[in-house]
Amino acid sequence: MKLLIDKELNSTDKILKPDFHSRTGRELLVFYLQTKFRQIISYDRKCADPVFREINPNFINRFSKRLINTPNKRLLVGITGESASGKSTICSEIKRVIEELSMPVSVLSTDNYFNDISALINKYGSFDNLRDNGYDVDAPTSFQLDVLKEDLIDLSDGLNIKAPMYLPNGTGVSMPHAKEVDSQKIIVVEGIATMYESVKDIFDIKIYVETENEIRKKRFMERACDERNQDPENARKHWEYVASAGEKYVKPFRGEADLVLNGNIDLHYFAEILEYIYTITNNFQ
């Protein structure tokens, strides 16, 4: 991929920068990007461990129309996947590369939109007891999806928001309007709720991160026991819950994703792909 980047930078055969304010200019840009994106896909397919596992055949045309018809909207990228699939890692890498290239980006986690369940935790004594008594924490009804939808629409329209903040300390407390999020040119939203029915179609690019179950389980158990000091037996019980919930609530939307990414990818290679996309969108004569 580095060779493609260098070739692009050193090429003397470049197009004149289109006038993005005109429809004709945007159409020229879209045609150019379509050609380059197909080049990326062709290169990736030849790799031993490709990034792209599947690409929705309608994605390129649909996204092209979006760029042509509504150029002033912010670009919303939704990233989902089952627990420990690698979506947070990929999201962090996207943010790192975009910031390194001095592109304006905002990052939002849908985990902040969990319902406030502090009263239920007080009733049952702990989050684990609440889960063991049947509370389905990953179900769509456990999220403030109406608030999330309103916030995503505002961000897309260029409005800053104050998102809720769910405290990850076991109390189940959700603080409303606690996290300021600026509406930057690119907005990356990560979490299992990005593909839930009432919000999924707001996104311009829908990404599903996929990783084999054994790798996910190993990651989950290591994170629970080593980083969060959870009891191994309780961690195992929670893994069984999130694995079942992922099959029920997250995996069905895999077929609707624009891009299915390998959640066990080489992050250096992934960063090079992002850099190449940046290069081709900014390297005009």
PDB file of C-alpha atoms in Angstrom, residues 115-137 166 170-172:
ATOM      1  CA  ASN A 115     -30.491   3.856  29.897  1.00  0.00           C
ATOM      2  CA  ASP A 116     -30.002   4.950  33.502  1.00  0.00           C
ATOM      3  CA  ILE A 117     -30.417   1.711  35.470  1.00  0.00           C
ATOM      4  CA  SER A 118     -29.121   2.974  38.812  1.00  0.00           C
ATOM      5  CA  ALA A 119     -32.472   2.329  40.521  1.00  0.00           C
ATOM      6  CA  LEU A 120     -32.488  -1.267  39.266  1.00  0.00           C
ATOM      7  CA  ILE A 121     -28.905  -1.837  40.401  1.00  0.00           C
ATOM      8  CA  ASN A 122     -29.787  -0.494  43.834  1.00  0.00           C
ATOM      9  CA  LYS A 123     -32.766  -2.855  43.931  1.00  0.00           C
ATOM     10  CA  TYR A 124     -30.789  -5.972  42.984  1.00  0.00           C
ATOM     11  CA  GLY A 125     -27.563  -5.017  44.727  1.00  0.00           C
ATOM     12  CA  SER A 126     -25.173  -5.094  41.765  1.00  0.00           C
ATOM     13  CA  PHE A 127     -25.033  -5.051  37.986  1.00  0.00           C
ATOM     14  CA  ASP A 128     -24.173  -8.757  37.958  1.00  0.00           C
ATOM     15  CA  ASN A 129     -27.232  -9.621  40.030  1.00  0.00           C
ATOM     16  CA  LEU A 130     -29.379  -7.504  37.739  1.00  0.00           C
ATOM     17  CA  ARG A 131     -28.007  -9.336  34.672  1.00  0.00           C
ATOM     18  CA  ASP A 132     -28.501 -12.726  36.347  1.00  0.00           C
ATOM     19  CA  ASN A 133     -32.137 -11.804  37.008  1.00  0.00           C
ATOM     20  CA  GLY A 134     -32.795 -11.336  33.313  1.00  0.00           C
ATOM     21  CA  TYR A 135     -32.009  -7.681  32.542  1.00  0.00           C
ATOM     22  CA  ASP A 136     -31.017  -7.611  28.865  1.00  0.00           C
ATOM     23  CA  VAL A 137     -28.428  -4.828  28.851  1.00  0.00           C
ATOM     24  CA  TYR A 166     -23.046   6.565  31.041  1.00  0.00           C
ATOM     25  CA  GLY A 170     -21.088  -0.315  37.940  1.00  0.00           C
ATOM     26  CA  THR A 171     -23.566   2.230  39.292  1.00  0.00           C
ATOM     27  CA  GLY A 172     -25.715   2.304  36.140  1.00  0.00           C
TER      28      GLY A 172
END
